[in-house]
Amino acid sequence: MRGKLRVYLGAAPGVGKTYKMLEEAHRRADRGADVVVALVETHGRERTEALLEGLPVVPPLPRVYRDREFKEMDLDAVLARRPQVALVDELAHTNIPGGRHEKRWQDVQELLDAGIEVITTVNVQHLESLNDVVQRITGVPQRETVPDDVVRAADQIELVDMSPESLRRRLAHGNVYAAEKIDAALGNYFRVGNLTALRELALLWVADRVDEVLQRYREDHGIGRVWEARERVVVALPGGDAGDLLIRRAARIASRSAGGELLAVHIARSDGLAGDMSPNALAAQRHLVESLGGTYHSIIGDDVPRALIEFANAKNATQLVLGTSRRSRVNRFLTGRGIGETTIRLSGDIDVHMVTHEEPNQERQRPWWLPPNPLREAAWGSGGLRGHVAAVVVPPALAAILANVPRGLNLTSKTLIFLVAVVAIARLGGLRSAFIAAVWGSILLNYYFIPPVHTFTIAEANNWIALIAFTVVALTVASVVDLAIKQSRRAANAAAEAETLNAFAVSVLRGDSAISALLERFRETFGMESVVMLQRTREAADAGARGTGIHRPDDNDDPGRWTVVASTGSTPPACPGQADTVVEAGPDAVIALRGRTLPAADQRVLAAFAAQATAALERRRLVRAAAEAETLAAADRMRTALLAAVSHDLRTPLAAAMAAVGTLRDPDLDVSAADRAELLEAAEQSLDRLARLVENLLDMSRLQAGALKLNLESVDLVEIVGRAVDDEPDATGRVTLEPPAPGTPPALADGALLERAVANLIGNAAKHTDSDIMINISALGIHVELRVIDRGPGIPAGERDRVFRPFQRLGDRDNTAGVGLGLALARGLVEAMDGTLTPEDTPGGGVTMVVSLPAARTAPVPVSAEDEELLA
């Protein structure tokens, strides 16, 4: 049996997630549970470390990465130990290369599959769906993320909440970070605004999760009544211009309560009666709904009011907004009760807002003279029960009325009236009902109106001809009407299918995740419980390819031979055998639906949907292939740029050196001692320049290939700067180094590579500016920053990324400035040492190049990714 997952979710570091996890572990242990600490990060917090006492700990597995030792969870040891409960901290952590999985959450999945219950922690900024939102709020990119589905699948999620003021107070007291990190943290990531926004994100995310659990509980227990746990406003879109008015009114209603949701729904009827529906208007209204923070839904429903109420109940909506036109009394009499009135009658606990408007949208109501919905007709041929009842009842009623009409109507008029009735019945019930009405009407005409009356005898031949002509004409017209009805139904069904397929296509074009968007759209449209796209595992596909191409019959019932590409809804099938409807979506993929078996009429739409899903899957594969091709193309462009660049930059110093040496060796020239010294100096400078250029090219090639070897150690930045200045003769006498503040730690870097990077920065500043160059060294949190400051013309904001590309010179005006590798190589070397190189404006003009490197520690302990991100 799969283990259970419990997640402690926090808005920011320091709220007490690990502390709560350890408290829960002690409670479990006191109750006799077998609890072990698989991995817990205390970050040096004394109170957290104290809670570890008394709990058995699985020793962490040491791993060396870039000459540093890190501690990782020993997954195999935990599996061998097989405890009841395992504590695994920092769910979003990226494992050091060399383990079985790339991410820690994948380790947790393996523990759960082994039947071990896992308690873990995660911060809201590490949720994949909120990654870009958190970056916009805090300005800090989150490199470690965990898929939302992994956390949502947890059996229990507990929010560890704390107000921003309390968290900042805890931080200031030294309960979160060490003293040297406090000021940087309070001034950067832990600002009140950041913490407030992160807290709101965490609360809203957990509220959504709670809402999912509530919805599942209501479904499992068959609770149809609305529980007003959260304000949800559903607005029905008829498809006309009035939709904009309805959306804005519903948005205002939803905004009156905190956390209110706006849901817009368009119901497409399968009989094709779309009223004034406009696809362009619907597309614009969908854009308006999404711009107001709402969601758009499209479903098929033959009974519009009932479908609308069922949708609102499924979403646990509290309010419903409908549009109603100002219809006349005659129109109300002819069309009967409108959609709005019927919806109010069925609404139950849902509040219904009727918004009047001038536009006569006809409410997509079926006129009185149209037949009932073809999809609801029973097995009565092309007609229905109403048509058969009318065929039996209407002719006698008409005969009784005409028999009591005063004299004045002749036999021809009465026959024509019966003919109209037969045509109307044909329109209502089809050809079979019309046949019954024609035969029944001819009998009644004979008995009541053809002399001699009240007998079935026909005295005159003309009356025989009239009666036969009535029957033939009635059946002929009825057959034409029946054919027109069938064609109208086919056209209506085709229109409904086209609208559905159009909605599928729009969801693909608009959605970033095309397959998931298609599945959700199809599930909503046809009211399925779940929809999943399954693909055969590589082993199963290869087995079919090695054989006859036909897969084993039991493949469909073996979940182990299928992988989930994308799914939506609750409890999706894990293999085709668990689904109610299955359709092929390619040679090794299927679409599996659970909820009900789709009729044949909907299978055509499903086939087209599967084709679009197949195209989306193929497009995903092509995107990956295009990314790989782009990598190869980038390497090719690099080689082309390298050849173009070195054609001049290698030849120039080589030619100068050869000219100087050639002059010295010419026996016909009388070279003085002074000239000889000058020529030797020129040759030496040219060869030095050539050597530096070749070294830069080699280092850039190693960086591109990932073959650069690092020797990370504690380095003194003052010494590095001194050696770098000596390497750049153009900067001699122009560089001023400000003494670093007392207590500034050394940097953790490769001394030789850092010297090359700093030398390139200094050389770049010396070549492109005439000003003095100032160098500043300071500490910021767990990093050490080295700033190379010049007072030159500066770099425009739009050009800052381009200057770090290989073989680029700002403006490309002067080939004597070099091949354009200096800044690109400097950034590559710094980033290889887990640092960053960013340009900033120098106050008063110029550019400041900021090199940020990890501060060296007395022992090679791993730097928390949490600290790296928060204090960057």
PDB file of C-alpha atoms in Angstrom, residues 713-729 731-732 735 737 749-760 762 775:
ATOM      1  CA  GLU A 713      39.482  27.028  -2.327  1.00  0.00           C
ATOM      2  CA  SER A 714      39.574  29.981   0.024  1.00  0.00           C
ATOM      3  CA  VAL A 715      41.191  32.897  -1.870  1.00  0.00           C
ATOM      4  CA  ASP A 716      42.153  36.400  -0.764  1.00  0.00           C
ATOM      5  CA  LEU A 717      40.542  38.841  -3.182  1.00  0.00           C
ATOM      6  CA  VAL A 718      43.162  41.522  -2.456  1.00  0.00           C
ATOM      7  CA  GLU A 719      45.891  39.222  -3.739  1.00  0.00           C
ATOM      8  CA  ILE A 720      43.760  38.266  -6.748  1.00  0.00           C
ATOM      9  CA  VAL A 721      43.268  41.932  -7.672  1.00  0.00           C
ATOM     10  CA  GLY A 722      46.982  42.633  -7.330  1.00  0.00           C
ATOM     11  CA  ARG A 723      47.948  39.831  -9.696  1.00  0.00           C
ATOM     12  CA  ALA A 724      45.162  40.764 -12.136  1.00  0.00           C
ATOM     13  CA  VAL A 725      46.423  44.372 -12.335  1.00  0.00           C
ATOM     14  CA  ASP A 726      49.931  43.108 -13.071  1.00  0.00           C
ATOM     15  CA  ASP A 727      48.534  41.057 -15.977  1.00  0.00           C
ATOM     16  CA  GLU A 728      47.027  44.138 -17.629  1.00  0.00           C
ATOM     17  CA  PRO A 729      49.753  46.629 -18.658  1.00  0.00           C
ATOM     18  CA  ALA A 731      45.773  49.486 -16.452  1.00  0.00           C
ATOM     19  CA  THR A 732      49.120  50.243 -14.790  1.00  0.00           C
ATOM     20  CA  VAL A 735      43.709  51.138 -10.618  1.00  0.00           C
ATOM     21  CA  LEU A 737      41.936  49.273  -4.554  1.00  0.00           C
ATOM     22  CA  ALA A 749      36.792  30.298  -5.877  1.00  0.00           C
ATOM     23  CA  ASP A 750      39.448  28.957  -8.199  1.00  0.00           C
ATOM     24  CA  GLY A 751      42.296  31.467  -7.753  1.00  0.00           C
ATOM     25  CA  ALA A 752      43.752  31.181 -11.264  1.00  0.00           C
ATOM     26  CA  LEU A 753      40.388  31.426 -13.028  1.00  0.00           C
ATOM     27  CA  LEU A 754      39.198  34.280 -10.828  1.00  0.00           C
ATOM     28  CA  GLU A 755      42.413  36.145 -11.607  1.00  0.00           C
ATOM     29  CA  ARG A 756      41.710  35.719 -15.322  1.00  0.00           C
ATOM     30  CA  ALA A 757      38.128  36.969 -14.905  1.00  0.00           C
ATOM     31  CA  VAL A 758      39.144  40.042 -12.877  1.00  0.00           C
ATOM     32  CA  ALA A 759      41.982  40.784 -15.305  1.00  0.00           C
ATOM     33  CA  ASN A 760      39.548  40.725 -18.200  1.00  0.00           C
ATOM     34  CA  ILE A 762      40.059  45.506 -15.575  1.00  0.00           C
ATOM     35  CA  ILE A 775      37.999  48.290  -7.080  1.00  0.00           C
TER      36      ILE A 775
END
